Amino acid sequence: MAFAFAGIRFTAAQAPGLSLRSVMRGDRKNGGNASLAFLKKDSFPWKLLAGNSSYEPDSASTTVAASGKVLLPGGESDGLSSSTDSIGNPEVSPDDLQVLQESTGLSIKDDGKVEAGQTPMSSEVMDDEIMNEAAKQSVHSQANQTIEKVEEKSRFIPPPGGGQRIYEVDPYLEGHREHLDYRYSQYKNMRGLIDQYEGGLDAFSRGYEKFGFVRSADGVTYREWAPGAKSAALIGDFNNWNPNADVMNRNEFGVWEIFLPNNADGSPPIPHGSRVKIHMDTPSGIKDSIPAWIKFSVQAPGEIPYNGIYYDPPEEEKYVFQHPQPKAPKSLRIYESHVGMSSPEPKINTYVSFRDDVLPRIKRLGYNAVQIMAIQEHSYYASFGYHVTNFFAPSSRFGTPDELKSLIDRAHELGLLVLMDIVHSHASNNVLDGLNQFDGTDTHYFHSGSRGYHWMWDSRLFNYGSWEVLRFLLSNARWWLEEYKFDGFRFDGVTSMMYTHHGLQVAFTGNYNEYFGYATDVDAMIYLMLVNDMIHGLYPKAVTIGEDVSGMPAFCIPVQDGGVGFDYRLHMAIADKWIELLKLNDEHWKMGDIVHTLTNRRWLEKCVAYAESHDQALVGDKTIAFWLMDKDMYDFMALDRPSTPRIDRGIALHKMIRLITMGLGGEGYLNFMGNEFGHPEWIDFPRGDQHLAGGVVIPGNNNSFDKCRRMFDIGDADYLRYRGMQEFDQAMQHLEEKYGFMTSEHQYISRKDEGDRVIVFERGDLLFVFNFHWTNSYFDYRVGCLKPGKYKVVLDSDDKLFGGFNRIDHTAEYFSNEGFYGNRPRSFSVYAPSRTAVVYALFED
């Protein structure tokens, strides 16, 4: 798969012989840094050494500190007055308002409110009688953009609160007040320092407006924090890779800078789509690195290291968002996905195909959010996107940045939230195309020594106590929200961040001493509080989900109350429990154990529950469907041939597992793409043989894509049993959409019978009855209920449409009887077939 623009060809080809780690978060070692003539022969700008003749480093009148201040020759700050360099005061000046009013016709009051006015137009050009629809849309778009900009400048991050409410929420935290109060004081101190030296968290989190490549009307400024470098120069196609052409200046904070003025004809000094790198003399020797803040990076055909790309298309080619971002729903139903493996064909899929083919499917299934993995550029495909090399660049394997924007805009048009699987827990170990040893030192973005290395993931660990690392990561989170309109994040590997042992070889028992002590990385906790503060302050509609397996208390309590600030925690124990049970025969399943696992979550802390995510589908494991049905899935899923007991059991339990997980597991639900219809087998990325020291060879899969795709066609096929499981998943989502049971405050478990293998519970206005018994069906089975009246079936896993045996009469009506049963004030009798889940709702006459 390849695609091209501006004479550049991008490839999805992978280098053979790359390693696959045991946890699918491996990385490759670096190859040579060979260069390739990326541009067409005649596409070089006429001025190869753009800016070199007119820009003299010694004549620079200002320097830029790592703190973000612009220092005059005498060392005084100029107050960040430059529009291109400023990341300071967010207020709108009177002059700005006057310009906005004159250019758009909007009436802007003294209180900052905006009213539609009459746009001044030339009568010769914009007369109403001859004004075409395109011009009208242009004016409308200009007005909307102006309103958005004014609203944006009014965004506000509240100051730190008291941080004491967590003790009311969880009295057990009183025993660890010293640790928690210290943590909160350190967070407040950091907020104060950022306010004092950076003008606030708002300005601090806009580092992309100062670092990397910043375009202005006069040219391009490039800045990079590399304190370990002895010298630095910007090189690329634009100056024929001459390290002496554009030498950079260094300030006292270790920030290197150069300004390239526009060409004589007004064109930018660096052509859009051309390759760029920073050439540095470092303590580790001479090296050429991809800029840390690069916005796009690609792998040339036949090369292993990636190349940084200067991505700045002309205005007419930039994608313009057309649709507003939807509000966060009360309950999240997340469709976890991976663009590259989202095609039924054995290939790497594209943003465009995902936009056109997969998003409508997600909407039809009834999900209200799509969570996309592997967005940040990662040089090794099989890392599943978890070994990030270029944090600000969307993966070029799937298309261009503008194509990603079109995908997100289409999702918004469909009413879907788009969540990004963001990786701030670690970074790729690569030196040539990643951040590792960027300035030639071991301590640049990461901790030194063993503390800065994750031995299981073979990756580098950030130093969250570093000022510039905070700027980099906070700005990175904001970049994806601001530039690409993502609606929030699923933060990967948060457990690894919060503890110096990274959760490795540690069994969390729930003892609070495990959470608050010397093993807690307070710097990382402060970063998590800051990033949640920034996101929720500037983007109130954004959603943050943390992947934490430890059960850290106050994880989903607001920062101002003393918590970490996430909206949701991934309830990871549920998936582990299902795998544990699937290894046992049915008679060994304990109803109380299932209920405890599903409901074991902290008060006032919301959870996203799932039966299986991408983790459970990786090579070395199996999907739930494959655990249940194994090799029978190859031969007995066609409706025109008899089923087997294993297939019947598997389809029945697959539906029950998903429904009870959604019904009891949390306030949100997640499904990995394809698992809605019981995707067979596992995920195995294309990989070659791995040659280890001593001549040991770990066989690859001949770089096959066969198991790195999603066979949606089998879920849609009306002649296969997969279709029934997919129809059930769709019905499940639409049931939650109608009744909103996941976020209801009412939840009561009235029965968990180990003999009958029955679980009965109320969630919201619904009553759920699960019979996990493998043979016993129960007639006139009495179940307790809260409200009096007539109940009817609203979902039945045994429905023929869902691949069941059609044993439930959907026209039947069930009337409640007064009198306590199962600790409920009323009850009614039902038929509970074996291996069936039925949901009842109260109906008004």
XYZ file of C-alpha atoms in Angstrom, residues 332-333 367 598 609-611 656-670 729 732-736 741-742 761 763 768:
33
model
C -19.947 5.651 26.750
C -20.230 2.713 24.351
C -21.818 2.571 19.563
C -18.124 -7.065 37.816
C -16.057 -2.386 31.401
C -15.131 -4.834 28.676
C -15.105 -8.558 28.166
C -24.245 -13.813 27.935
C -20.690 -12.764 28.785
C -21.000 -9.538 26.823
C -24.417 -8.633 28.202
C -23.625 -9.240 31.867
C -20.376 -7.300 31.452
C -22.306 -4.345 30.082
C -25.118 -4.800 32.599
C -23.037 -4.923 35.786
C -19.483 -3.956 34.896
C -19.421 -0.180 34.833
C -20.719 3.128 33.530
C -19.165 2.599 30.101
C -18.605 -0.345 27.785
C -15.845 -1.182 25.319
C -24.356 -6.943 19.985
C -27.419 -4.734 23.215
C -26.136 -1.282 22.258
C -29.552 -0.042 21.209
C -31.081 -1.346 24.447
C -28.607 0.736 26.440
C -29.112 1.445 32.346
C -25.297 1.690 32.592
C -30.304 -8.042 39.076
C -30.136 -1.924 36.631
C -31.842 -8.964 34.001
